[in-house]
Coordinates of C-alpha atoms and ligand atoms in Angstrom, one line a residue:
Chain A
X1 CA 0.0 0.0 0.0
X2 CA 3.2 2.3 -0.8
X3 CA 0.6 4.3 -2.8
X4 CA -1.2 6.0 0.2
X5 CA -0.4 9.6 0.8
X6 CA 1.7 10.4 3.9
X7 CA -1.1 11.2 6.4
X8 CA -3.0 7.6 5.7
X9 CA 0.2 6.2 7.4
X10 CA 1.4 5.4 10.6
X11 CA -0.2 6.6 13.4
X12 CA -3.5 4.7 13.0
X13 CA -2.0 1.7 11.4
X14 CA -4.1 -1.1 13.3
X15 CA -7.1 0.0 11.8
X16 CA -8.6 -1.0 8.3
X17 CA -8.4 1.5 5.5
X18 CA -12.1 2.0 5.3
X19 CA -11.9 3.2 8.9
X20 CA -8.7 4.9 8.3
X21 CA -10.4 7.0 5.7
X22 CA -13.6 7.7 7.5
X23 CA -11.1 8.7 10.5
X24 CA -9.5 11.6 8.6
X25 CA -12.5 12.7 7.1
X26 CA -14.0 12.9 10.8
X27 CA -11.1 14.6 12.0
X28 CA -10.3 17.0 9.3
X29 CA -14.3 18.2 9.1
X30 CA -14.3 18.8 12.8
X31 CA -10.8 20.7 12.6
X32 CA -12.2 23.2 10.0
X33 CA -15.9 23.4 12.0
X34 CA -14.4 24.6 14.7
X35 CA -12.8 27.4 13.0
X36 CA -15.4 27.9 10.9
X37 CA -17.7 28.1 13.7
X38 CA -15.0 30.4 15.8
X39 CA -14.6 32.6 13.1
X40 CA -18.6 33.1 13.0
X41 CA -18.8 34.0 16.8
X42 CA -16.2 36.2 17.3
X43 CA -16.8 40.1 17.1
X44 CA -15.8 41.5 13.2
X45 CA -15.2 44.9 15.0
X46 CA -11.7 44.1 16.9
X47 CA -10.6 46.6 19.5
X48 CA -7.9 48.9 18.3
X49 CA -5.3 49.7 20.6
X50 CA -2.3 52.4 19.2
X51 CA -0.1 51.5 22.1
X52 CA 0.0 47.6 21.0
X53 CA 0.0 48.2 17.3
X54 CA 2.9 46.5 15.0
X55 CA 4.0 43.7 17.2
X56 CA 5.6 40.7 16.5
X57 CA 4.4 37.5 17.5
X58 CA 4.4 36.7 20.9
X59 CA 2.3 34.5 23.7
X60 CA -0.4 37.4 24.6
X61 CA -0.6 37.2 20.3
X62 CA 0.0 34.7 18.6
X63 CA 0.1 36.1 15.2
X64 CA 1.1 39.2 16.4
X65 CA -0.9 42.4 15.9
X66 CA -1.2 45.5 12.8
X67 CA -0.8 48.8 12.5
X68 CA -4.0 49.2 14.5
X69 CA -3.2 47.4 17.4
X70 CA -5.7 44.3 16.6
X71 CA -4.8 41.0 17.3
X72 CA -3.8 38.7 13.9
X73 CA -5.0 35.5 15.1
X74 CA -8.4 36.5 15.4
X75 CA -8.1 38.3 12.3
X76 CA -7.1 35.3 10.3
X77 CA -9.7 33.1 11.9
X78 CA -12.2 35.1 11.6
X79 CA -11.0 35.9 7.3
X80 CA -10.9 32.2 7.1
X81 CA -14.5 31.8 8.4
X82 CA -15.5 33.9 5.4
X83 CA -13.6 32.3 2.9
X84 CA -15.3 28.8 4.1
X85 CA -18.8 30.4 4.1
X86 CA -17.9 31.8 0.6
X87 CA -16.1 28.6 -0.2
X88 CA -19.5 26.5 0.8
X89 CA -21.8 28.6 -1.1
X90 CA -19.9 28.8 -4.4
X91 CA -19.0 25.1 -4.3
X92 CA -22.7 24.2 -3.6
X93 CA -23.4 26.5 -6.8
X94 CA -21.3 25.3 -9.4
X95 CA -22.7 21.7 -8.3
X96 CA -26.0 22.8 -8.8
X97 CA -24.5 24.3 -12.6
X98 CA -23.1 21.3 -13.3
X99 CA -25.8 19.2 -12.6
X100 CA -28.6 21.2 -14.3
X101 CA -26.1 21.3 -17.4
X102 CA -25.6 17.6 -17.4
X103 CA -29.4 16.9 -17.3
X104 CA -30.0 19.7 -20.2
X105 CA -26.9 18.1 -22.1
X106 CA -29.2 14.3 -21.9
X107 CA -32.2 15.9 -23.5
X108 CA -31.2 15.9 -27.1
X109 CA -28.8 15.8 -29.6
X110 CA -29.1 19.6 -30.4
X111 CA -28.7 20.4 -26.4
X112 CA -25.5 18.1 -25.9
X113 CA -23.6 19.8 -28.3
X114 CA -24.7 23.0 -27.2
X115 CA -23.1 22.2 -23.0
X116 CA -20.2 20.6 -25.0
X117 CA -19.8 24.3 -26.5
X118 CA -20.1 25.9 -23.4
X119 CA -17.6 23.4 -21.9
X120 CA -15.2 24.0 -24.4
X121 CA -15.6 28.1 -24.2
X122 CA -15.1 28.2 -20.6
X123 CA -12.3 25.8 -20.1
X124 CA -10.2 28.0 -22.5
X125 CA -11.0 31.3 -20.5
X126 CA -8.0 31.6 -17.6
X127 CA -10.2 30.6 -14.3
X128 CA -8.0 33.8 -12.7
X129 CA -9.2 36.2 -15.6
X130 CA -12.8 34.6 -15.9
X131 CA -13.2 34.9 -11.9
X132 CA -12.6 38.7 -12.2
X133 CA -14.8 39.7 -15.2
X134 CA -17.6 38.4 -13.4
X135 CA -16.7 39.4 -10.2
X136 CA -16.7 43.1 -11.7
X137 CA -20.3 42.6 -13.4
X138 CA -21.9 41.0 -10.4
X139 CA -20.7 44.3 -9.0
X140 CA -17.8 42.6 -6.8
X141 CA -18.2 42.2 -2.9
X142 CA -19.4 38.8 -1.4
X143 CA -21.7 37.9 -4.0
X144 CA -20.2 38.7 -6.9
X145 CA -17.3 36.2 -5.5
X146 CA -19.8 33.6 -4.9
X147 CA -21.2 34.3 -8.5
X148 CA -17.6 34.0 -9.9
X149 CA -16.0 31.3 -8.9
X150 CA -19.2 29.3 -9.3
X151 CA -19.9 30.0 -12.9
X152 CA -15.9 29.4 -13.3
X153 CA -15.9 26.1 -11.4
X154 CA -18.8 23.9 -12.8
X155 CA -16.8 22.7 -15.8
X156 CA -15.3 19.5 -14.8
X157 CA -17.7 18.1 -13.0
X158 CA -20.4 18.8 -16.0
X159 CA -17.8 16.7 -17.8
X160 CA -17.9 13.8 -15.6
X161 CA -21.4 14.0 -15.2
X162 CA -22.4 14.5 -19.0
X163 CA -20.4 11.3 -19.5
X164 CA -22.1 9.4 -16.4
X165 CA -25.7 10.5 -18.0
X166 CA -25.2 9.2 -21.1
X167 CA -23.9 5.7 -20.2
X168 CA -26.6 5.5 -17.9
X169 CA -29.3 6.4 -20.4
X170 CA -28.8 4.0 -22.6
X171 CA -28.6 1.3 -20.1
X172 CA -31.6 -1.4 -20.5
X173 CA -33.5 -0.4 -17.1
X174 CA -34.2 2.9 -18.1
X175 CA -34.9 2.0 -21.9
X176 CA -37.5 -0.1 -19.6
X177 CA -38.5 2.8 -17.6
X178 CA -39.6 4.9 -20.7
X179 CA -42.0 1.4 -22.1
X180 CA -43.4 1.3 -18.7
X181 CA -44.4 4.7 -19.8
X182 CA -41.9 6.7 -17.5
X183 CA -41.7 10.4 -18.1
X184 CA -37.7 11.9 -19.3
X185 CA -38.3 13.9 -15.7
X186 CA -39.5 10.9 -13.7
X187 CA -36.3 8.6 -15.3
X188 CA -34.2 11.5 -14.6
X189 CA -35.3 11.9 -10.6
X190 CA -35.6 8.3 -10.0
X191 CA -33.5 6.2 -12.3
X192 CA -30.0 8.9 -12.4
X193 CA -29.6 11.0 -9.7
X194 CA -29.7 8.1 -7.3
X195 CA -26.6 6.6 -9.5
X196 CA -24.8 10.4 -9.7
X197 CA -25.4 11.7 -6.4
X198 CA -22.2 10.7 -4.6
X199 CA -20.1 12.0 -7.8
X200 CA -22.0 15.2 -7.3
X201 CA -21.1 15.2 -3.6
X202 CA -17.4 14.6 -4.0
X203 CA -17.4 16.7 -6.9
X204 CA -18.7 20.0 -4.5
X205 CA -15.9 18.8 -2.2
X206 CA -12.9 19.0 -4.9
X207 CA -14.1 22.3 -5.6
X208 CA -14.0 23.8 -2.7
X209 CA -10.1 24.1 -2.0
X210 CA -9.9 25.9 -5.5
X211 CA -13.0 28.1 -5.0
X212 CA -10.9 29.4 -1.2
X213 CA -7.7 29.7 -3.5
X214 CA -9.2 32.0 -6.4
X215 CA -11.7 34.0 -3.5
X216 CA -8.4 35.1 -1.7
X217 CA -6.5 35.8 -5.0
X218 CA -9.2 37.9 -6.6
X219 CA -9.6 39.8 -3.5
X220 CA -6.2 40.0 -3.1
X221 CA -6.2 41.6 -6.6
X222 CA -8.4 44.3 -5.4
X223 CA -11.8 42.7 -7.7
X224 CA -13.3 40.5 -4.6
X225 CA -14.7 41.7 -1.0
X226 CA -14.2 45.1 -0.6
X227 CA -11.4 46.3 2.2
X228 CA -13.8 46.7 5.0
X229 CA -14.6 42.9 5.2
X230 CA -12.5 40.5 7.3
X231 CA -11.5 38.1 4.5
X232 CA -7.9 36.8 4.3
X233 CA -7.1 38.3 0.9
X234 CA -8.0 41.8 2.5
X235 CA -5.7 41.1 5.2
X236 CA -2.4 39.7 2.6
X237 CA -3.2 42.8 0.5
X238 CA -2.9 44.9 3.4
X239 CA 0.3 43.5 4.6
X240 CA 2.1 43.8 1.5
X241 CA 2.3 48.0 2.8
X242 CA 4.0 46.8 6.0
X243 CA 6.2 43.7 4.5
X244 CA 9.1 46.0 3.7
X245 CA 9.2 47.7 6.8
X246 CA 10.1 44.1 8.5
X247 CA 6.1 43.1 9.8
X248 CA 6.4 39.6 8.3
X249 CA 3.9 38.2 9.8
X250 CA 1.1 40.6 9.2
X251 CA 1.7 38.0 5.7
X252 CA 3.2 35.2 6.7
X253 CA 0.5 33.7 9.1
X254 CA -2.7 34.3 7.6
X255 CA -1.1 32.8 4.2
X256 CA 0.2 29.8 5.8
X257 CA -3.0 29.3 7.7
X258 CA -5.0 29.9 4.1
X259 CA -2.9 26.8 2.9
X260 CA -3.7 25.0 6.0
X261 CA -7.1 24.9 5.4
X262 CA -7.0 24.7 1.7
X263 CA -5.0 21.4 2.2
X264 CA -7.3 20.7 4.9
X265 CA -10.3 20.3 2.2
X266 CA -8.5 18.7 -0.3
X267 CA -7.7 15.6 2.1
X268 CA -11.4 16.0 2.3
X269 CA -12.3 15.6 -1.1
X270 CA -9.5 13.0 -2.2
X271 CA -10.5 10.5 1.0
X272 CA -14.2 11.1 -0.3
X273 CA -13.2 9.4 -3.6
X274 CA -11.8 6.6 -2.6
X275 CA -14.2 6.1 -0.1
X276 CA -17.2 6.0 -3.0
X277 CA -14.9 4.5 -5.8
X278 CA -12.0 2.7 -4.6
X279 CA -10.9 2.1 -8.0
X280 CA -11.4 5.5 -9.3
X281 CA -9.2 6.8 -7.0
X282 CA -6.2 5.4 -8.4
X283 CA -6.2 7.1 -11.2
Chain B
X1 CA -56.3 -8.6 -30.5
X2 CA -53.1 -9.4 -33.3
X3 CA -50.3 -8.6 -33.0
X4 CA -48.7 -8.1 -36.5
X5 CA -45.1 -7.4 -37.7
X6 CA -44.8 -6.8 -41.9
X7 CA -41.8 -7.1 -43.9
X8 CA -39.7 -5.6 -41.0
X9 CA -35.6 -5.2 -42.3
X10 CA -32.9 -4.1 -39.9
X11 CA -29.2 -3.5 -40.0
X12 CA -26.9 -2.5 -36.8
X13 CA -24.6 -0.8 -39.3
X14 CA -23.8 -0.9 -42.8
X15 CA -21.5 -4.0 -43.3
X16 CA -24.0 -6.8 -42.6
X17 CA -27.6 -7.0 -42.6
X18 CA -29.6 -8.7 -39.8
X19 CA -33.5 -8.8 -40.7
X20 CA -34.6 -8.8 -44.1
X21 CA -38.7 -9.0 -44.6
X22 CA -39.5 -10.8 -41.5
X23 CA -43.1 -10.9 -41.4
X24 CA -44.7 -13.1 -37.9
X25 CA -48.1 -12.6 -36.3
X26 CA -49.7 -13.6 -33.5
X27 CA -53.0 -13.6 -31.5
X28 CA -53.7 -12.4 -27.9
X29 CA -55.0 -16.1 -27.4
X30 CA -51.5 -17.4 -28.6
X31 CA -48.4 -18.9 -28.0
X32 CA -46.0 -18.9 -30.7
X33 CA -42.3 -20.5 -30.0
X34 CA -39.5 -18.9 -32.3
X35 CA -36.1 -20.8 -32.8
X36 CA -33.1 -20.3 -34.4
X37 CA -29.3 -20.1 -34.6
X38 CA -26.8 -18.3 -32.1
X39 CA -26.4 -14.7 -33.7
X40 CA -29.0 -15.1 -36.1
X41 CA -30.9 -12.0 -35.1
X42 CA -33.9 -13.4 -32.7
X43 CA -33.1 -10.9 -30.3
X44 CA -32.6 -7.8 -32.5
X45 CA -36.5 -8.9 -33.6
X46 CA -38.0 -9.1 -30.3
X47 CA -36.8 -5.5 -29.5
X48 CA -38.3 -4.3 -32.6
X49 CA -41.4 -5.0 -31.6
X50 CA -41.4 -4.2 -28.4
X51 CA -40.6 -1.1 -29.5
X52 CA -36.8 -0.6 -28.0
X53 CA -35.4 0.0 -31.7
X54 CA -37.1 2.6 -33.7
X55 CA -35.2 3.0 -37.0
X56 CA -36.1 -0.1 -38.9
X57 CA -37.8 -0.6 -42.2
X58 CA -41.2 -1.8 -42.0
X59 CA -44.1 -2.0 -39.8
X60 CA -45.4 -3.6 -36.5
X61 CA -49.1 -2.9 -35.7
X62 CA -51.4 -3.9 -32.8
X63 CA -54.7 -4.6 -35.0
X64 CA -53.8 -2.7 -38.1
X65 CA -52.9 0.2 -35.9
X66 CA -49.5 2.0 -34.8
X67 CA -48.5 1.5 -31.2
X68 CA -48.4 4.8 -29.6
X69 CA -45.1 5.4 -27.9
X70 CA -45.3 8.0 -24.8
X71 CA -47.7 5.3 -23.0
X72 CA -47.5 2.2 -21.4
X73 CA -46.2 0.0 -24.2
X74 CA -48.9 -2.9 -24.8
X75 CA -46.4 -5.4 -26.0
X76 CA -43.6 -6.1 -23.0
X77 CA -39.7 -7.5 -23.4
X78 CA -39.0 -9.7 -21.1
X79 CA -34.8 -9.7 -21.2
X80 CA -32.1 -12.8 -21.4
X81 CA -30.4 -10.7 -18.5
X82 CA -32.9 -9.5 -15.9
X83 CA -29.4 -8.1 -14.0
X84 CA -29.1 -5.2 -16.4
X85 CA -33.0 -4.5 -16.5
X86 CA -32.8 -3.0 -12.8
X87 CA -31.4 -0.1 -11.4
X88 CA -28.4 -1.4 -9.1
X89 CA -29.5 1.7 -6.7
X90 CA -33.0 0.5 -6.3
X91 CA -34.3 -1.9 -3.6
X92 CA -36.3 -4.6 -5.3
X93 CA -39.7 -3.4 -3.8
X94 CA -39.2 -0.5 -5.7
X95 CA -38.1 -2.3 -8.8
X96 CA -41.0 -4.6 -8.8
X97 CA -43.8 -1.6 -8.1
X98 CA -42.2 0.5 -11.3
X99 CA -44.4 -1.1 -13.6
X100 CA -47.2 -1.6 -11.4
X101 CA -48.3 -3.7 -7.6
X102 CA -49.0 -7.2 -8.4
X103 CA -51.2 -8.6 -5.9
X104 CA -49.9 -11.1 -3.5
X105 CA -51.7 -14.4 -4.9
X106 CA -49.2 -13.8 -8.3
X107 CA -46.0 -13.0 -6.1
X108 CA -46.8 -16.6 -4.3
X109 CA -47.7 -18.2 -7.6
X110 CA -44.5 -17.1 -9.2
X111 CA -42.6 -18.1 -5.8
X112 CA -41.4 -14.4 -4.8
X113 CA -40.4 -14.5 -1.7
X114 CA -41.5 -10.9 0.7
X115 CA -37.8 -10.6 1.9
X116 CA -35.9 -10.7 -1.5
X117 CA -37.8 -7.0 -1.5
X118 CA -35.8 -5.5 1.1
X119 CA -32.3 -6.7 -1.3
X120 CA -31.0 -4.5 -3.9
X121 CA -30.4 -6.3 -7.0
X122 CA -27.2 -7.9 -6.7
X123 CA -28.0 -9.9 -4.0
X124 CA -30.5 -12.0 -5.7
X125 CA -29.2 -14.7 -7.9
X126 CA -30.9 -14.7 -12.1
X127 CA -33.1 -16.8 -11.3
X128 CA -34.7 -15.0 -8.8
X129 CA -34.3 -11.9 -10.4
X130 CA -35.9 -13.0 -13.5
X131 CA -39.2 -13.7 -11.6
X132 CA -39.5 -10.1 -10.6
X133 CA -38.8 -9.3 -14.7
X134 CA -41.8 -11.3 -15.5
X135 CA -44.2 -10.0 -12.8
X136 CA -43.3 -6.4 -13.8
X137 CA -44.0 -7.5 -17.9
X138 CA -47.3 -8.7 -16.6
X139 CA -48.9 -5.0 -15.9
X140 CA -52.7 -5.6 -16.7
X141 CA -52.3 -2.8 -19.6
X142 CA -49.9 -5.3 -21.4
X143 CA -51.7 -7.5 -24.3
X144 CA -48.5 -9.6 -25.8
X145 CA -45.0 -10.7 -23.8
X146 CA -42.1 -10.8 -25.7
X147 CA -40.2 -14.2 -23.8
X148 CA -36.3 -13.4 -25.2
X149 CA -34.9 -16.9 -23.8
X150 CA -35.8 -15.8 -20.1
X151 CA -35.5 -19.5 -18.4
X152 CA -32.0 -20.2 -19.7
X153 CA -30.5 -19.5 -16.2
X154 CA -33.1 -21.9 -14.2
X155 CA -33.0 -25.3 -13.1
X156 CA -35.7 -27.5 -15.0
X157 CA -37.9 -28.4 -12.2
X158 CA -38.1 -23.8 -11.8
X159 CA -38.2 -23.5 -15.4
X160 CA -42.0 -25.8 -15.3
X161 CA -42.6 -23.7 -12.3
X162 CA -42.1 -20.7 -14.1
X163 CA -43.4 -21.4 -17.4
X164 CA -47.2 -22.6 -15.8
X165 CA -47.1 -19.7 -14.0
X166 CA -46.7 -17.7 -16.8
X167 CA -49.0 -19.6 -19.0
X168 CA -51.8 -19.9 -16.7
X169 CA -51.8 -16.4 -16.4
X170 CA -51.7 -14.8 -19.9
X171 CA -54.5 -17.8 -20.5
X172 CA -56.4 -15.9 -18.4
X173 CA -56.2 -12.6 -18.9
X174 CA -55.7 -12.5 -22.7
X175 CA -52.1 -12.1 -23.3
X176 CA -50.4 -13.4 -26.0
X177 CA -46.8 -14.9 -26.0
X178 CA -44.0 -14.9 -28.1
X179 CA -40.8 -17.8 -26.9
X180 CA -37.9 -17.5 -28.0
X181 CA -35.6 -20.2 -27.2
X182 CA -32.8 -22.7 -27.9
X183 CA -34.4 -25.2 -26.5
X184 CA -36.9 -26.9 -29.0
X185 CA -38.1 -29.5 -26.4
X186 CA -39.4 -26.6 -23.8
X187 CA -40.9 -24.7 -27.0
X188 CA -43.0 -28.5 -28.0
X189 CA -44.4 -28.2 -24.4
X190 CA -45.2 -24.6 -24.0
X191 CA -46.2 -23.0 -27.7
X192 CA -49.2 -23.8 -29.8
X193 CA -46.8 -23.1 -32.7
X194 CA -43.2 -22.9 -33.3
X195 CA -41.6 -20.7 -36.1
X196 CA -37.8 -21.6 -37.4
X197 CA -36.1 -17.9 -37.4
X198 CA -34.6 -19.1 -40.3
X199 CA -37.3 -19.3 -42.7
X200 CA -39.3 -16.4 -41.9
X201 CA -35.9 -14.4 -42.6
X202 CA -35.3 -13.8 -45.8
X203 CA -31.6 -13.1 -46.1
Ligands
LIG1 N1 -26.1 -3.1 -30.5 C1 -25.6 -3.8 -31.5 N2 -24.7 -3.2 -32.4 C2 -24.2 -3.9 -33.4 N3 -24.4 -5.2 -33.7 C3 -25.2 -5.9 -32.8 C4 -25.8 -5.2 -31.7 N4 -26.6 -6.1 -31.0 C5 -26.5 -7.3 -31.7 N5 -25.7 -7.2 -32.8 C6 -25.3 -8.2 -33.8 O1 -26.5 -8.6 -34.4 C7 -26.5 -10.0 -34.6 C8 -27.8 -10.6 -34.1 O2 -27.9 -10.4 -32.7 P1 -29.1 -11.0 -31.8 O3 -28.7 -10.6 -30.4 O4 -30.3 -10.4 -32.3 O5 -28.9 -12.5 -32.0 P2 -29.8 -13.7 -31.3 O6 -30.4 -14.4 -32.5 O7 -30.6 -13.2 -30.3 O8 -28.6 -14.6 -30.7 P3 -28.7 -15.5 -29.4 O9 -29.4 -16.7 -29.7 O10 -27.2 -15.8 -29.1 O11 -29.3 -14.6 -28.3 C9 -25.3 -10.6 -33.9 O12 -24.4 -10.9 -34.9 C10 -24.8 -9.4 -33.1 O13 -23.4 -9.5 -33.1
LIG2 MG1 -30.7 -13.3 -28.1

């Protein structure tokens, strides 16, 4: 089993790899609840205190503190909160894109080629540079982020699921289905969402590392959540004023505790494949 | 009620034809046996008329008229392989009640047991799962059942079973049936009739 990332290793070696994989999942969820849900209850509006401002990390702050005295670890916990709640609704999105394009895609001929088009068109656009466009004409802030990276993210999995449609529709139950008189909408509720829900379910899980990723970025790049909100790509822009006057850590924590989480979520996602397709996941 | 199919031609693709100007028919009070080689097309035939292929040349008509497609079909397929007729997601209750509820005199007649309905389809041997193929072909809007070599997978003392079952009850109600089989000695027991696939196709 040399083929098992690093953290399906060791530690919990007595147990089976079913278990195993159920464990990390378990344990990685509850590690990003908690400061999902820690982020949500603590106050947006931080005390600022002048006579504490610009220090480096220490015990009484962990992360240290900005140029307006507020403490960095609540900062970044409370910016990552956001970028999960954004992550969450975005990847929920594009699954519901995805799947609503598949099903269009199984009607006809005429409508297949017509999702394969808009496959093709949006899988050539740069995510980064598609992201922003719409960003800009949802009007930017929180929901144009949420708008953007879901209509940027729904591509692949309206590949896999276009393919998983079509084998499925011409298998011989639901060729029986439509003699039995079956309506395309009843076959479609009963016969295949049943056989693509867990691809749908891991699919919203794979995307949601990228859709954290390309939230920060764009903010970061001045076209996401404006600078008043508490999201981690406000707090790397701002920190890029203080980085040459020696505040390293005003950018070095919240970014390493961005890629914390991001890898956090794609454990997630990858142990959720090969818990619903073994096989699959060795590809 | 007939059953009629006229000078019906098929081909999968272009390289080699299948049907040429088969022409059968058969009465709801019926039971017509078909035989014939391995690969010679029996198959392709049934799902013509039971309406699962669409582009072929001629006609099959349910007395002298067209058989409407969006409804119930009249005439029903019952598959070699019951295994790919069911949804592996589905419990079997829920396969079985798809085409309709079968009361629980025919479930005991064709020897379904109540707990194979709790099991999803792969744990339920062919046999077994064949039984809930035919129950669900047996829908009381159905008028003729298509029998594509559907006992190949029982034992013989089942395949009786089965086959009185099956018999008594399209007797009753109507139904006609069309056999198709290998097996020339079942066909002499069951059918009224039996047709050689090779001489109603004229290739
Ligand atoms: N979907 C398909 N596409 C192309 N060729 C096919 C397809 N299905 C069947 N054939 C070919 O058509 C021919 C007739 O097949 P069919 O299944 O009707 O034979 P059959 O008489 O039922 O044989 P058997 O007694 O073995 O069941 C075969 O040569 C087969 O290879
Ligand atoms: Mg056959």
């Amino acid at each position: 089993m040399s083929e098992l990332p690093w953290y399906n290793r060791g530690l919990f070696s007595n147990l089976n790899l079913r278990q195993k994989t159920i464990l990390t999942i378990a344990l990685t969820g509850l590690i990003l609840l908690i400061i999902f849900i820690s982020g949500l209850l603590t106050n947006a509006n931080l005390p600022t205190d002048f006579s504490i401002k610009m220090q480096p990390p220490s015990f009484q702050h962990l992360f240290g503190t900005d140029w307006m005295g507020r403490d960095m670890f609540t900062r970044t916990i409370k910016g990552l909160s956001l970028s999960i709640m954004i992550g969450l609704v975005s990847s929920i999105l594009s699954s519901i894109i995805a799947t609503i394009l598949a099903f269009i895609a199984s009607t006809n001929k005429f409508c297949d080629e017509f999702v394969s088009w808009l496959i093709d068109l949006f899988a050539s656009i740069p995510h980064i540079l598609l992201i922003m466009m719409i960003s800009i004409g949802f009007g930017k802030g929180a929901f144009g982020v949420m708008m953007a990276v879901a209509f940027s993210h729904w591509v692949n999995l309206t590949r896999v699921l276009r393919a998983e449609v079509l084998q499925i529709n011409t298998s011989e139950y639901v060729a029986l289905s439509k003699r039995f008189g079956k309506s395309k909408l009843w076959i479609a509720k009963e016969h295949i969402l049943p056989l693509v829900l867990s691809q749908i379910f891991v699919g919203t899980l794979l995307v949601f590392p990228h859709a954290i990723m390309h939230e920060s970025s764009v903010t970061f790049l001045g076209f996401g959540l404006s600078p008043h909100e508490p999201a981690i790509g406000i707090i790397l822009s701002e920190s890029m004023t203080y980085l040459a006057m020696g505040a390293w850590w005003l950018a070095f924590f919240p970014g390493l505790a961005l890629l914390i989480v991001v890898l956090l979520f794609d454990i997630i996602g990858d142990n959720l494949k090969r818990l619903f397709d073994p096989s699959e996941a060795n590809n | 009620m007939e059953l009629k199919a006229e000078n019906i031609s098929f081909s999968y693709n272009k390289k080699r034809q299948i049907l040429k100007d088969v022409s059968l028919s058969l009465n709801s009070n019926q039971i017509i046996g078909l035989i014939g080689d391995s690969g010679s097309g029996k198959s392709t035939l049934c799902k013509i008329m039971a309406g699962y292929i669409s582009h072929y040349k001629g006609s099959v008509t349910l007395d002298g008229n067209k058989i409407p497609d969006k409804d119930f079909y009249p005439v029903q397929l019952i598959f070699q392989h019951p295994e790919k007729t069911m949804n592996p997601k589905w419990k079997m209750k829920k396969v079985l009640n798809e085409s309709w509820t079968p009361t629980q005199d025919l479930k005991d007649t064709f020897g379904l047991k109540d707990n194979w309905l709790t099991r999803w389809p792969n744990e339920l041997s062919g046999g077994e799962l064949q039984r809930f193929s035919i129950l669900r072909a047996l829908n009381p809007k159905t008028k003729f059942i298509i029998a594509d070599e559907i006992s190949t997978m029982l034992d013989a003392v089942t395949q009786v079973q089965i086959w009185d079952a099956l018999i008594s009850h399209c007797r009753a109600n109507d139904i006609g049936i069309l056999a198709v089989s290998h097996d020339p000695e079942l066909l002499e027991v069951v059918c009224d009739d039996i047709l050689m696939f090779n001489e109603i196709n004229n290739l």
